[in-house]
Short mmCIF file of C-alpha atoms in Angstrom, two decimals:
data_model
loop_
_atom_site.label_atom_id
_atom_site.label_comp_id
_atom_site.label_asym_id
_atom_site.label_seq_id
_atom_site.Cartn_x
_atom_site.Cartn_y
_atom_site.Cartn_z
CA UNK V 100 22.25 204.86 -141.95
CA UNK V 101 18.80 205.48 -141.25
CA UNK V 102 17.70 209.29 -140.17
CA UNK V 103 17.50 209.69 -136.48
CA UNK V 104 14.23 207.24 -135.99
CA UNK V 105 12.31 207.83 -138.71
CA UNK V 106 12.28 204.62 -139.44
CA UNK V 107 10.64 204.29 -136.42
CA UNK V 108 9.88 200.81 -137.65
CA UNK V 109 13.07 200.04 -136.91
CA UNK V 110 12.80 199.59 -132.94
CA UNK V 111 11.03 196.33 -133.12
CA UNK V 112 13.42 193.64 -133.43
CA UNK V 113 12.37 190.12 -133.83
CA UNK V 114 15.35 186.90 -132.93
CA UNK V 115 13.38 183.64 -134.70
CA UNK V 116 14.42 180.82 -132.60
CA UNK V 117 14.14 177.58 -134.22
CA UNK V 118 15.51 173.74 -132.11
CA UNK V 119 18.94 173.43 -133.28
CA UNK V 120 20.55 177.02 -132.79
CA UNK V 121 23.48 177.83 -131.52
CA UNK V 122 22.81 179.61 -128.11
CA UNK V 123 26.03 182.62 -128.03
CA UNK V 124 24.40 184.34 -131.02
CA UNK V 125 21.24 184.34 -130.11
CA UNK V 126 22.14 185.14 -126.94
CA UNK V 127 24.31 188.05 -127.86
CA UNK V 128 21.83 189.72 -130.36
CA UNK V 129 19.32 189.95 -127.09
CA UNK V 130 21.82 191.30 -124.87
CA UNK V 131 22.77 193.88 -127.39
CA UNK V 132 19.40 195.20 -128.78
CA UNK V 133 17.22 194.13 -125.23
CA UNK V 134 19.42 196.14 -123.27
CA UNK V 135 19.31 199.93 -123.34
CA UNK V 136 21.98 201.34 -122.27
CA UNK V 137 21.66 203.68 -119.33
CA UNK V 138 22.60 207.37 -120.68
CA UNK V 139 20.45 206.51 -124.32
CA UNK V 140 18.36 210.12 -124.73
CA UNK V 141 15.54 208.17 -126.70
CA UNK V 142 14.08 204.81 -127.01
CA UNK V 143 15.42 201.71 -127.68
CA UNK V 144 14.40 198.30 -129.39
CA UNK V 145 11.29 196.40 -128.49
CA UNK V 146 12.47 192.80 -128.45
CA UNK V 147 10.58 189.36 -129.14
CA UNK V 148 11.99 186.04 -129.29
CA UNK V 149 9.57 184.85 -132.24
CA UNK V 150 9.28 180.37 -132.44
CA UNK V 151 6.16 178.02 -133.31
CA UNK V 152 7.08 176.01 -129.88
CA UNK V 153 9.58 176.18 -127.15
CA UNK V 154 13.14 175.02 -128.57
CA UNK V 155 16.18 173.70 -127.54
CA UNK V 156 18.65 176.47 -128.36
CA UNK V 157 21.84 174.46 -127.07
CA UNK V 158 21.61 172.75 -123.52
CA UNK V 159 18.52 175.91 -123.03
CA UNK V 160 14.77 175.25 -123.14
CA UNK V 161 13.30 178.83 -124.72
CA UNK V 162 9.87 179.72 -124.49
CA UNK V 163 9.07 181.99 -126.97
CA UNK V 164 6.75 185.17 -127.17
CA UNK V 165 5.33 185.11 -130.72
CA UNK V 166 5.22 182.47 -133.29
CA UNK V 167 7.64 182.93 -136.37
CA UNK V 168 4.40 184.89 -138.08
CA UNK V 169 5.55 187.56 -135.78
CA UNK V 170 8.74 188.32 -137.66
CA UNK V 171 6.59 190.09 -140.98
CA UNK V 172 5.54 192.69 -138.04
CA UNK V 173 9.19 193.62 -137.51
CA UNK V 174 11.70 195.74 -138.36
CA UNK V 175 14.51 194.15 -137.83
CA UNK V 176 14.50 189.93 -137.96
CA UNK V 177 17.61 188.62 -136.79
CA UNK V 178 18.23 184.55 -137.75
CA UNK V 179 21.14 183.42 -135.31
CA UNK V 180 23.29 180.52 -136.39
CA UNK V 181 21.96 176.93 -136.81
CA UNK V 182 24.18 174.44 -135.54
CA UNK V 183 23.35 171.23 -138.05
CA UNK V 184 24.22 172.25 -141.35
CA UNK V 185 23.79 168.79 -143.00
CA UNK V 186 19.79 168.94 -142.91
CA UNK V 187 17.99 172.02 -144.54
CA UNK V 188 16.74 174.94 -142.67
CA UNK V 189 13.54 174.23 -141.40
CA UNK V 190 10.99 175.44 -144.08
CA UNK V 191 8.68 177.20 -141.80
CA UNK V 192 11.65 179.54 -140.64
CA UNK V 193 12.74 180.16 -144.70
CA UNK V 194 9.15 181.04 -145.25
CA UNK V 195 8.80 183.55 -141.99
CA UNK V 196 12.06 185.08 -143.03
CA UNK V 197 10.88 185.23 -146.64
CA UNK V 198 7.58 187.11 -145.55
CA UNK V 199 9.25 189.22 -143.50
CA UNK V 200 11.64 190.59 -146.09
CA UNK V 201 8.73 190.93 -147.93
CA UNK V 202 6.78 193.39 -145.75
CA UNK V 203 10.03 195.68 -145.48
CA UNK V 204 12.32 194.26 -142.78
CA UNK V 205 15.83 194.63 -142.49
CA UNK V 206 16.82 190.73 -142.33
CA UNK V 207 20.35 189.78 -140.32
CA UNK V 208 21.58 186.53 -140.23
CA UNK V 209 24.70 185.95 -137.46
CA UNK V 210 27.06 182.76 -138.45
CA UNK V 211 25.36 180.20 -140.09
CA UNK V 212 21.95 181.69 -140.22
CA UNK V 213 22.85 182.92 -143.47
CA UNK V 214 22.10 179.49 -144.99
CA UNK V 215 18.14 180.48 -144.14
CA UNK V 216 18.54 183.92 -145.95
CA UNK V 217 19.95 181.80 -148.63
CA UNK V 218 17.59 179.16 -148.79
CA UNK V 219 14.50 182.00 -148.78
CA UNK V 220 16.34 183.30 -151.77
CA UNK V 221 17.20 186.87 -150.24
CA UNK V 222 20.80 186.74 -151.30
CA UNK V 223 20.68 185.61 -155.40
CA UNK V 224 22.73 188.24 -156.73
CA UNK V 225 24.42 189.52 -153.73
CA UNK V 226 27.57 189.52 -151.52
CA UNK V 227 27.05 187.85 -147.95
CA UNK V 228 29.37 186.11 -145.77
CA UNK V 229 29.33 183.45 -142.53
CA UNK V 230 32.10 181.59 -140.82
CA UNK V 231 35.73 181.28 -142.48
CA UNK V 232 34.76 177.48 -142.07
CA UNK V 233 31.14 176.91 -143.62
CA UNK V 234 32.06 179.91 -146.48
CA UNK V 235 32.93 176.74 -149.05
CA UNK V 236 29.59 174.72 -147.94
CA UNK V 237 27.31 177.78 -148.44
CA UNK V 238 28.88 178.70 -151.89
CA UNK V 239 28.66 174.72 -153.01
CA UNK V 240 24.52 174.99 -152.13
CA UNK V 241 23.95 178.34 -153.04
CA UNK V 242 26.27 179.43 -156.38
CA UNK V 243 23.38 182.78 -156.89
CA UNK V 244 25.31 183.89 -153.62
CA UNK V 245 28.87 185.80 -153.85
CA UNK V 246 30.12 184.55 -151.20
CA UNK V 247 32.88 186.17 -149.18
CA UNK V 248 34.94 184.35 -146.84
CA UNK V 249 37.38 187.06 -145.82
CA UNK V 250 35.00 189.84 -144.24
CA UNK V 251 33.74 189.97 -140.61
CA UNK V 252 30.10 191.02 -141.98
CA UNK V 253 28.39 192.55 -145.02
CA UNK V 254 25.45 194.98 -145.07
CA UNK V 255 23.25 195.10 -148.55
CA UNK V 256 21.17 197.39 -147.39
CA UNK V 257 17.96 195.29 -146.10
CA UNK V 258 19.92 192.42 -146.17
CA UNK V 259 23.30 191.60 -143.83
CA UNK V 260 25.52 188.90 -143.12
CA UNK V 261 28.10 188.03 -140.52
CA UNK V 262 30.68 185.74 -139.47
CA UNK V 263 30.84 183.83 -136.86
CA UNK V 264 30.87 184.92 -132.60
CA UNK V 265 32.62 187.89 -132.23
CA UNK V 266 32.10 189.16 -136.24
CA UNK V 267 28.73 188.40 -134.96
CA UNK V 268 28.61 191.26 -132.58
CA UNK V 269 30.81 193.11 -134.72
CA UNK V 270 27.35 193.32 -137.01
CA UNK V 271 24.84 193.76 -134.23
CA UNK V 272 26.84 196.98 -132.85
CA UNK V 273 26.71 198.48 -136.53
CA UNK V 274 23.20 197.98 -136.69
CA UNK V 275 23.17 200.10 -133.25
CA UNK V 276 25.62 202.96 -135.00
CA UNK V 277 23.05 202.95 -137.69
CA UNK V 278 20.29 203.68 -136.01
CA UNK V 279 21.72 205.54 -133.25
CA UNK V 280 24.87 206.85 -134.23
CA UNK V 281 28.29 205.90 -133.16
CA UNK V 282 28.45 207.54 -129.36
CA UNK V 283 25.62 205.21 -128.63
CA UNK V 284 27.00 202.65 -130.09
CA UNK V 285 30.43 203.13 -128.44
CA UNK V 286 27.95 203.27 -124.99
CA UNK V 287 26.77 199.76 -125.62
CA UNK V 288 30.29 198.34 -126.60
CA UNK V 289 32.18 200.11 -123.52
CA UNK V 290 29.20 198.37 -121.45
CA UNK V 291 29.83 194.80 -123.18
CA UNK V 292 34.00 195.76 -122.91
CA UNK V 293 34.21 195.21 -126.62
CA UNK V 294 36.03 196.89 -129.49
CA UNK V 295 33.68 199.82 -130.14
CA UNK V 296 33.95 199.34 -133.93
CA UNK V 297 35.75 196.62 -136.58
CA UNK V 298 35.23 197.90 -139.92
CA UNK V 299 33.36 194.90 -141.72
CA UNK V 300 35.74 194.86 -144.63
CA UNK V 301 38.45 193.70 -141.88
CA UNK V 302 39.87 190.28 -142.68
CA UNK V 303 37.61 187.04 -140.57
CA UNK V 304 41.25 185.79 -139.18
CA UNK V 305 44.59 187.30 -138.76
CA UNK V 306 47.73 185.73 -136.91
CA UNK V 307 47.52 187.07 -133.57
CA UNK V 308 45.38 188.87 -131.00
CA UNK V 309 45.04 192.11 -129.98
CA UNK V 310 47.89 192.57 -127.33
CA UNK V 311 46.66 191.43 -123.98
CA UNK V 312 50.34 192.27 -122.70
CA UNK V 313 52.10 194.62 -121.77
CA UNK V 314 55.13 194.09 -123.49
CA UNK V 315 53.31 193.58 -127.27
CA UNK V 316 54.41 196.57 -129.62
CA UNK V 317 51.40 197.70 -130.11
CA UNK V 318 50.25 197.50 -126.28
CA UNK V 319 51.27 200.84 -125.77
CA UNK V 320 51.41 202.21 -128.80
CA UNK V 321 47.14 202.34 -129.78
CA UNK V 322 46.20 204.30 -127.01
CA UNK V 323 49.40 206.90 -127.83
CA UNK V 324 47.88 207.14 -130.90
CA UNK V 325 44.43 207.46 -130.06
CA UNK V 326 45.65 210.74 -127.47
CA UNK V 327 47.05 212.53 -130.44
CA UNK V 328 44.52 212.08 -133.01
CA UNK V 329 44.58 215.78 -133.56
CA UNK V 330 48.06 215.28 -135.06
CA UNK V 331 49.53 214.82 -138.53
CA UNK V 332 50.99 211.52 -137.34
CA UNK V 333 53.01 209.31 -140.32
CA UNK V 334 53.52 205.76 -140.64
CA UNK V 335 57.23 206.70 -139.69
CA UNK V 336 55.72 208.24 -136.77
CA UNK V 337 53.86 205.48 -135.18
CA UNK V 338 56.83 203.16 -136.28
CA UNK V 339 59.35 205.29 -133.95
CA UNK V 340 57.39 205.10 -131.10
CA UNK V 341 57.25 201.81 -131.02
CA UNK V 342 60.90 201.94 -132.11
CA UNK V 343 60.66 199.38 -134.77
CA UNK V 344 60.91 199.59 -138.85
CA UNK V 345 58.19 200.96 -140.76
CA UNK V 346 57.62 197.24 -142.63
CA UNK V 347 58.22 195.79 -138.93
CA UNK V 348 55.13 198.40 -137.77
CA UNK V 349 53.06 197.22 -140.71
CA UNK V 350 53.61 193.50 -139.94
CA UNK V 351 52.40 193.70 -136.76
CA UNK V 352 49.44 195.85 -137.26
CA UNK V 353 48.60 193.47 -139.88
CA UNK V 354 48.76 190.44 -137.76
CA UNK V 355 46.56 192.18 -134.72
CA UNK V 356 44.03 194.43 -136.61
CA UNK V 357 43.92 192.60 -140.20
CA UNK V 358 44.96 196.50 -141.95
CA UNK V 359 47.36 198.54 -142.47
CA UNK V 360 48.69 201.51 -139.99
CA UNK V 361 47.32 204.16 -141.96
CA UNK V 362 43.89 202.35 -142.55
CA UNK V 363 43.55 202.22 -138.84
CA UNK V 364 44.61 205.20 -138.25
CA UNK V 365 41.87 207.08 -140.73
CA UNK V 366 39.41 204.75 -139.24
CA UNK V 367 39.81 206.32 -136.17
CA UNK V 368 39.92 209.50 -137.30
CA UNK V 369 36.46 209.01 -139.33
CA UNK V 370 34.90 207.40 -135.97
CA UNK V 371 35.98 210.47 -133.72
CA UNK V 372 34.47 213.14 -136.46
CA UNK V 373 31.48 211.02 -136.07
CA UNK V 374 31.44 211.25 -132.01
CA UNK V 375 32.12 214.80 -132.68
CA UNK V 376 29.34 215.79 -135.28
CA UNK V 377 26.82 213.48 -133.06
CA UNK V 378 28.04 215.36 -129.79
CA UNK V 379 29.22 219.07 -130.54
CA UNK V 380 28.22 221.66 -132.18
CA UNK V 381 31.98 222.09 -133.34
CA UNK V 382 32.01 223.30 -137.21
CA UNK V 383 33.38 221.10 -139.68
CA UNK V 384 36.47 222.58 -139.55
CA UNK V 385 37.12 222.68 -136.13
CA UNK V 386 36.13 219.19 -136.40
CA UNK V 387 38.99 218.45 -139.01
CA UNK V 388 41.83 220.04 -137.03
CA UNK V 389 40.64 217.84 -133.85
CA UNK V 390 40.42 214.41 -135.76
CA UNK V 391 43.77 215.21 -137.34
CA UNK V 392 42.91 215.59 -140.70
CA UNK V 393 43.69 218.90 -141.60
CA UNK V 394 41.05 220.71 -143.63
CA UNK V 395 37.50 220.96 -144.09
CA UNK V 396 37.74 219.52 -147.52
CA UNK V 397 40.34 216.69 -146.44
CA UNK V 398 37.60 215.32 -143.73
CA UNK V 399 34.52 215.70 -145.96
CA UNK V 400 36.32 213.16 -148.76
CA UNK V 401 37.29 211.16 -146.46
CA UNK V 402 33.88 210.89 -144.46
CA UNK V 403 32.57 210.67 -147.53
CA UNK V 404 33.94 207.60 -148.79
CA UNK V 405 33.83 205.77 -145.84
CA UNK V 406 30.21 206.58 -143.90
CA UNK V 407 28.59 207.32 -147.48
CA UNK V 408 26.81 211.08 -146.41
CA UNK V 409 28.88 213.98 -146.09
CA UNK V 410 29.65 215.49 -142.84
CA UNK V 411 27.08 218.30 -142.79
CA UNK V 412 24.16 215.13 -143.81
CA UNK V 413 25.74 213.08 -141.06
CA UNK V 414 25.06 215.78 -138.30
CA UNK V 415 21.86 216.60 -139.78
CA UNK V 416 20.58 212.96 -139.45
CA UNK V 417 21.27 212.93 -135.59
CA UNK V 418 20.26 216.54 -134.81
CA UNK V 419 16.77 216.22 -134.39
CA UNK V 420 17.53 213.54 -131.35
CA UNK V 421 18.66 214.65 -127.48
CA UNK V 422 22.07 215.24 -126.71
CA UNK V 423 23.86 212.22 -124.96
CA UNK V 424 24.16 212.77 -121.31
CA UNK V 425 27.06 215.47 -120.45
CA UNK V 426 28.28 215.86 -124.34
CA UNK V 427 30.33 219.13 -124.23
CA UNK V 428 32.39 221.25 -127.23
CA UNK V 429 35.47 218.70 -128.58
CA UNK V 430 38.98 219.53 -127.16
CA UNK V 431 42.00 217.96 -129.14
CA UNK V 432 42.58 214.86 -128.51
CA UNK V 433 46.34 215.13 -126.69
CA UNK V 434 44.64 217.17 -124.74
CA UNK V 435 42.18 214.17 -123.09
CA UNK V 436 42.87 212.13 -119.85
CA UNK V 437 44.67 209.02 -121.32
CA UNK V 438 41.87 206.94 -119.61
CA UNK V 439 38.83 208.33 -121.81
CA UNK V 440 40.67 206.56 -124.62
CA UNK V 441 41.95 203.24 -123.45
CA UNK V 442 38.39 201.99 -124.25
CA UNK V 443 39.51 201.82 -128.05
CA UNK V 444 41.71 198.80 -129.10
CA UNK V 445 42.20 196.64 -132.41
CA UNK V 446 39.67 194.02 -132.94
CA UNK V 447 40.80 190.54 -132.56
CA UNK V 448 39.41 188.12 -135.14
CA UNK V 449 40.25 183.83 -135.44
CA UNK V 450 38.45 180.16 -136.16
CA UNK V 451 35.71 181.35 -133.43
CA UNK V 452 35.34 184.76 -134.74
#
């Protein structure tokens, strides 16, 4: 997590654009970081589309506003995915990427873009990831890479990966809760109506959806939950809500979020103490008791080991920037309007995502 835009750097983002992308992630990174959401108190990203000629991204002609030389002036260089994986990436993108890296960017790749951060040798030694179905190709042509097949995304720092389409996005929106904090980034996922976080560890596919009916177990049953964070809820809990066996509960949480109940269930505990140290001036433990986790001590191991700062370093990072529009002091959570939550679902992962 970068300290509240110091990294000032950070604001220019640069999408390369070569023929022969795939047009939904390069699409999506410019609708995520090239649209500032209404209520941000600060700036936002200065976007280029950076290409030596106008390309065909898809069934699109693209004109772009810099050649790839302007990606080493960047701060962030996003490579989306290339769609013809039997011929190399073309060399004049591996070298712009290379360059850039090497004047300090942070370098993304969405999808299949990670065979250029490959190819410019950024990932020798290190984990990365793409789609469930290229995973094999890019660990056949690049054996310096760990390759993971079973994450949505993973971050190294100045280096990231993603899957593919939706794991895509998944990655762009935790570049935003980096930079910005997680109630902006929850802003710019309630705007796109997308899950406002999916933890990159989270398995690439999993049987099922998210419920998109009513009468799916856990249709009713995430939002209950999400009302009564404030609560020392229990695996048997959740399980007789939904009126269904503890293994029966874990089954199906499995199969829609790709984790276990209690995994969620911290998860969103960790992302509301986050809302709440961005947003209120609510001491840490009044900030436990709302976010269910009992103790001061309980929430600072646990935010700990999952953000990497403690609590107090967290708030610190974001306290030198405005207050979103309208933040007030945290109530518990049973104590919300059931619609403030029912923005929060499971993320839904499969081939596409």
């Amino acid at each position: 997590m970068t300290s509240a835009w110091t990294a000032s750097a950070r604001r220019s983002v640069a999408v390369a654009a070569t023929d022969g992308m795939l047009h939904f992630e390069l699409a999506l990174a410019y609708e995520v970081f090239g649209s500032a959401p209404a209520a941000l108190p600060g700036p936002w990203y200065d976007v280029s589309v950076c290409g030596t000629h106008p390309v065909r991204v898809g069934r699109f002609l693209l004109e772009p506003d810099r050649g790839l030389d302007g990606l080493a002036d960047a701060g962030t260089v996003i490579v989306p995915a290339l769609a013809d994986l039997d011929a190399d990436p073309p060399a004049d993108l591996v070298e712009a990427v290379r360059a850039a890296h090497a004047s300090g960017a942070r370098v993304v790749s969405l999808c299949t873009g990670v065979f250029v951060l490959a190819a410019a040798g950024l990932l020798d030694g290190l984990r990365a990831t793409t789609h469930w179905a290229h995973t094999g190709e890019l660990a056949a042509r690049h054996p310096r890479v760990e390759v993971d097949p079973d994450v949505l995304y993973v971050d190294n720092g100045s280096v990231l990966t993603s899957a593919g389409k939706a794991a895509a996005m998944d990655l762009c929106l935790h570049l935003v809760r980096q930079d910005h904090g997680s109630a902006v980034a929850n802003i710019v996922a309630r705007r796109l109506v997308v899950p406002p976080h999916r933890a990159g560890g989270q398995a690439q596919f999993v049987t099922t959806p998210v419920p998109e009916r009513d009468g799916h177990p856990l249709a009713e049953l995430l939002p209950w939950v999400m009302r009564r964070l404030d609560r020392p809820l229990t695996v048997e809990d959740l399980a007789r809500r939904a009126n269904m066996s503890s293994r029966h509960l874990g089954r199906h949480f499995r199969a829609v979020t790709g984790t276990t109940p209690l995994q969620w269930l911290l998860t969103q505990r960790i992302r509301r103490a986050q809302e709440l140290l961005e947003t209120s001036d609510d001491s840490v433990d009044a900030i436990a008791a709302a976010t269910g986790m009992g103790t001061a001590t309980t929430l600072r191991r646990h935010f700990h080991r999952t953000v990497g700062v403690p609590p107090d370093t967290y708030r610190r990072t974001f306290r030198g920037q405005p207050a979103l529009p309208g933040a007030q002091p945290s109530r518990p959570a049973g104590d919300r309007p059931a619609g403030r939550d029912r923005r929060v679902s499971a993320g839904r992962t499969g081939p596409g995502s």
